[in-house]
Amino acid sequence: MPLRKRLIAGDSGWCLRANRWGGGGHSRSYFATISRLGDGVFWYVLMAALILVDGMTGLAASAHLAATGVIALTLYKLLKRWTRRPRPFASDARIQAWVAPLDEFSFPSGHTLHAVAFSLVAMAHYPLLAWVLVPFTASVAASRVVLGLHYPSDVLAATAIGSGLAGLSLWLVPGVSLFA
C-alpha cells in the first residue's frame, strides 16, 4: 500500500477509535461542552476578564488577541475553501458527528487553530494563565476528533498553523514574548 493511502487509513482509524470512545455519555458531554466553549465563548470571556482585572494592560493584551483572531479567521476560511476536505462523518458512515458542525469542511480545525494561537499569545502576556490555557487547548483539539468533526491530521496541521501565526503575531508586537 502506498504511503499516502497508509497515512489516510491511519488518520481515519484514529478518528474512528476516538469517536467511538467519545460515544459514552460523560465523555461526549465533556467534549461537547469544551467544543462549544471553543466556539469563541471562552476567548471572549478571557478578553473581557483581562480588561476588567488589568485595565489598560489587559486591553492591550485583548487587542493583540483580537487582531490575531481576525487573521486566524481569515486564514482558516481561505484554507477551508481551498482544501474542501470532507468531514470524517461525511466520509465514513461508522463515524458519528456528536455535535453539529459549524461548516461543511474538515481541514484545518478552526477551533484548534484559534485555541493554539490565542493561548500562545495570551501566555506571552500572562504566563500564569498556562495552567488553564494548556489543558483547555488540548481538550479543544481532542474534542474535534472525538466528536467526529475532524481527523487527527486536521488538528495537527491546525496546531502548526496556530503556532506559526502566534509566533508571527508575537514577533510583530514589541515587548511581548513567550520566552521573556
Coordinates of C-alpha atoms in Angstrom, one line a residue:
M1 CA 0.0 0.0 0.0
P2 CA 1.4 3.4 -1.0
L3 CA 2.5 5.7 1.9
R4 CA -0.3 8.3 1.1
K5 CA -3.0 5.6 1.5
R6 CA -1.5 4.2 4.7
L7 CA -1.5 7.7 6.2
I8 CA -5.1 8.3 5.2
A9 CA -6.1 4.9 6.6
G10 CA -4.3 5.6 9.8
D11 CA -5.9 9.0 10.1
S12 CA -9.3 7.5 9.6
G13 CA -8.6 4.7 12.1
W14 CA -7.5 7.0 14.8
C15 CA -10.6 9.2 14.2
L16 CA -12.9 6.2 14.4
R17 CA -11.3 4.9 17.7
A18 CA -11.6 8.4 19.3
N19 CA -15.1 8.8 18.0
R20 CA -16.2 5.5 19.5
W21 CA -14.6 6.4 22.8
G22 CA -16.5 9.7 22.7
G23 CA -19.8 7.9 22.3
G24 CA -20.1 7.5 26.1
G25 CA -22.4 10.0 27.9
H26 CA -19.8 11.6 30.2
S27 CA -17.0 12.0 27.7
R28 CA -19.4 13.2 25.0
S29 CA -20.9 15.8 27.3
Y30 CA -17.4 17.0 28.4
F31 CA -16.1 17.3 24.8
A32 CA -19.3 18.9 23.5
T33 CA -19.1 21.5 26.3
I34 CA -15.4 22.1 25.6
S35 CA -16.1 22.4 21.9
R36 CA -18.9 24.9 22.5
L37 CA -16.7 27.0 24.7
G38 CA -14.0 26.8 22.0
D39 CA -16.5 28.4 19.5
G40 CA -15.4 31.7 21.0
V41 CA -17.2 32.0 24.3
F42 CA -14.1 31.1 26.3
W43 CA -11.9 33.6 24.4
Y44 CA -14.4 36.4 24.7
V45 CA -14.8 35.9 28.4
L46 CA -11.0 35.7 28.8
M47 CA -10.5 39.0 26.9
A48 CA -13.2 40.7 29.0
A49 CA -11.7 39.4 32.2
L50 CA -8.2 40.6 31.2
I51 CA -9.6 44.1 30.7
L52 CA -11.6 44.1 34.0
V53 CA -8.7 42.7 36.0
D54 CA -5.7 44.5 34.4
G55 CA -7.1 47.7 32.9
M56 CA -5.2 49.2 30.0
T57 CA -2.6 46.4 30.1
G58 CA -5.4 43.9 29.8
L59 CA -6.9 45.9 27.0
A60 CA -3.6 45.9 25.1
A61 CA -3.4 42.1 25.5
S62 CA -7.1 41.7 24.4
A63 CA -6.5 43.9 21.4
H64 CA -3.5 41.7 20.5
L65 CA -5.7 38.6 20.9
A66 CA -8.4 40.1 18.8
A67 CA -6.0 41.1 16.0
T68 CA -4.6 37.6 16.0
G69 CA -8.1 36.2 15.9
V70 CA -9.1 38.2 12.8
I71 CA -6.0 37.0 10.9
A72 CA -6.6 33.4 12.1
L73 CA -10.2 33.5 10.9
T74 CA -9.3 34.9 7.5
L75 CA -6.6 32.2 7.1
Y76 CA -8.9 29.5 8.3
K77 CA -11.6 30.4 5.9
L78 CA -9.2 30.6 2.9
L79 CA -7.7 27.2 3.8
K80 CA -11.2 25.6 4.2
R81 CA -12.3 27.0 0.8
W82 CA -9.1 25.8 -0.9
T83 CA -8.8 22.3 0.6
R84 CA -12.5 21.3 0.8
R85 CA -11.7 18.1 2.7
P86 CA -14.9 16.3 3.7
R87 CA -15.5 15.8 7.5
P88 CA -14.9 12.4 8.9
F89 CA -18.6 11.6 9.5
A90 CA -19.3 12.5 5.8
S91 CA -16.6 10.2 4.6
D92 CA -17.1 7.2 6.9
A93 CA -20.6 6.1 7.9
R94 CA -19.1 4.5 11.1
I95 CA -18.1 7.9 12.4
Q96 CA -20.8 9.9 14.2
A97 CA -21.0 13.6 14.4
W98 CA -21.8 14.0 18.1
V99 CA -22.5 17.8 17.6
A100 CA -23.4 19.8 14.6
P101 CA -20.5 21.2 12.6
L102 CA -20.2 24.9 12.0
D103 CA -19.4 24.5 8.4
E104 CA -19.0 21.8 5.7
F105 CA -15.3 21.1 5.5
S106 CA -12.7 19.5 7.8
F107 CA -9.3 20.9 7.1
P108 CA -8.0 22.6 9.2
S109 CA -9.6 22.6 12.5
G110 CA -10.6 26.2 13.2
H111 CA -11.3 25.5 16.8
T112 CA -7.7 24.2 17.3
L113 CA -6.1 26.8 15.2
H114 CA -7.7 29.6 17.2
A115 CA -7.2 27.9 20.6
V116 CA -3.4 27.4 19.9
A117 CA -2.9 30.9 18.5
F118 CA -4.9 32.6 21.3
S119 CA -3.3 30.5 24.1
L120 CA 0.2 31.3 23.0
V121 CA -0.5 35.0 22.6
A122 CA -2.3 35.1 26.0
M123 CA 0.5 33.2 27.7
A124 CA 3.1 35.6 26.3
H125 CA 1.1 38.4 28.1
Y126 CA 0.2 36.4 31.2
P127 CA 2.4 33.3 31.7
L128 CA 0.4 32.3 34.8
L129 CA -2.6 31.5 32.5
A130 CA -0.7 28.5 31.2
W131 CA -2.2 26.2 33.9
V132 CA -5.7 27.0 32.5
L133 CA -4.9 27.5 28.8
V134 CA -2.8 24.5 28.1
P135 CA -5.3 21.9 29.3
F136 CA -8.2 23.8 27.7
T137 CA -6.5 24.0 24.3
A138 CA -5.5 20.3 24.5
S139 CA -9.2 19.5 25.3
V140 CA -10.4 21.6 22.4
A141 CA -8.1 19.8 20.0
A142 CA -9.1 16.4 21.3
S143 CA -12.8 17.3 21.2
R144 CA -12.7 17.9 17.4
V145 CA -11.6 14.3 16.7
V146 CA -13.7 12.7 19.5
L147 CA -16.8 14.5 18.2
G148 CA -16.2 13.1 14.7
L149 CA -15.7 16.6 13.2
H150 CA -12.0 16.4 12.3
Y151 CA -9.3 13.9 11.5
P152 CA -6.2 13.9 13.7
S153 CA -4.2 15.4 10.8
D154 CA -6.6 18.4 10.7
V155 CA -5.9 19.0 14.3
L156 CA -2.1 18.6 14.0
A157 CA -2.0 20.9 11.0
A158 CA -4.1 23.5 12.8
T159 CA -1.7 23.3 15.8
A160 CA 1.2 24.0 13.5
I161 CA -0.6 26.9 11.7
G162 CA -1.8 28.4 15.0
S163 CA 1.7 28.2 16.5
G164 CA 3.2 29.8 13.4
L165 CA 0.5 32.5 13.4
A166 CA 1.1 33.2 17.1
G167 CA 4.8 33.3 16.6
L168 CA 4.4 35.9 13.8
S169 CA 2.0 37.9 15.9
L170 CA 4.4 37.9 18.9
W171 CA 7.3 38.8 16.6
L172 CA 5.3 41.8 15.3
V173 CA 4.4 43.2 18.8
P174 CA 7.4 44.7 20.6
G175 CA 8.0 43.8 24.2
V176 CA 5.8 40.6 24.2
S177 CA 7.4 37.2 24.1
L178 CA 6.7 33.7 25.3
F179 CA 10.4 33.4 26.4
A180 CA 11.0 36.6 28.2

